[in-house]
PDB file of C-alpha atoms in Angstrom:
ATOM      1  CA  UNK A   5      22.201-131.527  57.520  1.00  0.00           C
ATOM      2  CA  UNK A   6      21.576-128.218  59.211  1.00  0.00           C
ATOM      3  CA  UNK A   7      20.093-126.840  56.010  1.00  0.00           C
ATOM      4  CA  UNK A   8      17.109-129.154  56.390  1.00  0.00           C
ATOM      5  CA  UNK A   9      16.051-127.633  59.707  1.00  0.00           C
ATOM      6  CA  UNK A  10      14.673-124.216  60.490  1.00  0.00           C
ATOM      7  CA  UNK A  11      14.569-122.918  64.051  1.00  0.00           C
ATOM      8  CA  UNK A  12      11.637-120.552  64.397  1.00  0.00           C
ATOM      9  CA  UNK A  13      10.986-118.191  67.296  1.00  0.00           C
ATOM     10  CA  UNK A  14       7.708-116.382  67.775  1.00  0.00           C
ATOM     11  CA  UNK A  15       6.855-113.712  70.324  1.00  0.00           C
ATOM     12  CA  UNK A  16       3.812-114.809  72.289  1.00  0.00           C
ATOM     13  CA  UNK A  17       2.594-111.282  72.988  1.00  0.00           C
ATOM     14  CA  UNK A  18       3.252-111.448  76.720  1.00  0.00           C
ATOM     15  CA  UNK A  19       6.143-110.791  79.053  1.00  0.00           C
ATOM     16  CA  UNK A  20       7.327-112.665  82.127  1.00  0.00           C
ATOM     17  CA  UNK A  21       8.685-111.202  85.342  1.00  0.00           C
ATOM     18  CA  UNK A  22      10.900-112.373  88.176  1.00  0.00           C
ATOM     19  CA  UNK A  23       8.865-112.894  91.348  1.00  0.00           C
ATOM     20  CA  UNK A  24      10.088-112.225  94.892  1.00  0.00           C
ATOM     21  CA  UNK A  25      10.588-115.948  95.543  1.00  0.00           C
ATOM     22  CA  UNK A  26      13.044-116.195  92.640  1.00  0.00           C
ATOM     23  CA  UNK A  27      10.709-117.973  90.234  1.00  0.00           C
ATOM     24  CA  UNK A  28       9.377-116.525  87.012  1.00  0.00           C
ATOM     25  CA  UNK A  29       5.764-115.954  86.058  1.00  0.00           C
ATOM     26  CA  UNK A  30       4.445-118.622  83.691  1.00  0.00           C
ATOM     27  CA  UNK A  31       3.873-118.043  80.002  1.00  0.00           C
ATOM     28  CA  UNK A  32       0.784-119.289  78.189  1.00  0.00           C
ATOM     29  CA  UNK A  33       0.595-122.404  76.058  1.00  0.00           C
ATOM     30  CA  UNK A  34       3.825-123.600  74.478  1.00  0.00           C
ATOM     31  CA  UNK A  35       5.558-120.336  75.295  1.00  0.00           C
ATOM     32  CA  UNK A  36       8.642-120.198  77.498  1.00  0.00           C
ATOM     33  CA  UNK A  37      10.108-117.294  79.440  1.00  0.00           C
ATOM     34  CA  UNK A  38      13.448-116.099  78.045  1.00  0.00           C
ATOM     35  CA  UNK A  39      15.355-113.445  79.953  1.00  0.00           C
ATOM     36  CA  UNK A  40      18.795-111.897  80.107  1.00  0.00           C
ATOM     37  CA  UNK A  41      21.089-112.524  83.049  1.00  0.00           C
ATOM     38  CA  UNK A  42      20.441-110.055  85.853  1.00  0.00           C
ATOM     39  CA  UNK A  43      17.208-108.728  84.367  1.00  0.00           C
ATOM     40  CA  UNK A  44      13.890-108.941  86.200  1.00  0.00           C
ATOM     41  CA  UNK A  45      11.720-109.140  83.118  1.00  0.00           C
ATOM     42  CA  UNK A  46      11.729-111.291  80.021  1.00  0.00           C
ATOM     43  CA  UNK A  47       9.741-112.237  76.959  1.00  0.00           C
ATOM     44  CA  UNK A  48       7.435-115.182  76.418  1.00  0.00           C
ATOM     45  CA  UNK A  49       8.617-116.906  73.250  1.00  0.00           C
ATOM     46  CA  UNK A  50       7.509-119.983  71.365  1.00  0.00           C
ATOM     47  CA  UNK A  51      10.357-121.908  69.755  1.00  0.00           C
ATOM     48  CA  UNK A  52      10.207-124.922  67.491  1.00  0.00           C
ATOM     49  CA  UNK A  53      12.265-126.754  64.950  1.00  0.00           C
ATOM     50  CA  UNK A  54      10.780-127.332  61.522  1.00  0.00           C
ATOM     51  CA  UNK A  55      12.365-130.297  59.812  1.00  0.00           C
ATOM     52  CA  UNK A  56      11.944-129.836  56.086  1.00  0.00           C
ATOM     53  CA  UNK A  57      12.947-133.428  55.367  1.00  0.00           C
ATOM     54  CA  UNK A  58       9.402-134.330  56.440  1.00  0.00           C
ATOM     55  CA  UNK A  59       7.985-132.447  53.468  1.00  0.00           C
ATOM     56  CA  UNK A  60       8.453-133.331  49.806  1.00  0.00           C
ATOM     57  CA  UNK A  61      10.706-130.911  47.985  1.00  0.00           C
ATOM     58  CA  UNK A  62       8.364-129.851  45.212  1.00  0.00           C
ATOM     59  CA  UNK A  63      11.087-128.095  43.261  1.00  0.00           C
ATOM     60  CA  UNK A  64      13.141-131.281  42.930  1.00  0.00           C
ATOM     61  CA  UNK A  65      10.074-133.265  41.903  1.00  0.00           C
ATOM     62  CA  UNK A  66       9.164-130.684  39.279  1.00  0.00           C
ATOM     63  CA  UNK A  67      12.712-130.731  37.944  1.00  0.00           C
ATOM     64  CA  UNK A  68      12.690-134.536  37.813  1.00  0.00           C
ATOM     65  CA  UNK A  69       9.358-134.526  35.961  1.00  0.00           C
ATOM     66  CA  UNK A  70      10.710-132.056  33.414  1.00  0.00           C
ATOM     67  CA  UNK A  71      13.897-134.019  32.810  1.00  0.00           C
ATOM     68  CA  UNK A  72      13.823-135.990  29.535  1.00  0.00           C
ATOM     69  CA  UNK A  73      13.845-139.725  30.129  1.00  0.00           C
ATOM     70  CA  UNK A  74      16.433-141.828  28.323  1.00  0.00           C
ATOM     71  CA  UNK A  75      14.774-143.485  25.353  1.00  0.00           C
ATOM     72  CA  UNK A  76      14.484-147.239  25.475  1.00  0.00           C
ATOM     73  CA  UNK A  77      15.698-148.824  22.269  1.00  0.00           C
ATOM     74  CA  UNK A  78      14.142-152.141  21.402  1.00  0.00           C
ATOM     75  CA  UNK A  79      16.587-154.888  20.634  1.00  0.00           C
ATOM     76  CA  UNK A  80      15.784-156.743  17.423  1.00  0.00           C
TER      77      UNK A  80
END
């Protein structure tokens, strides 16, 4: 489900600009240049998806541990 994923965007601290040949200046590392249509400058942003299904949900585990177990009755 969509609730299990978080899309995070971080500003990389640098900008990118449109060069005379129509290409954009490169951003560092995993950062990508994002710019508005018709603008000649943009921002270097790092985007990633975090999939929380990869991590145990500690709250659910704590709730399960606190839930009373059904008592087993011995048959005679």
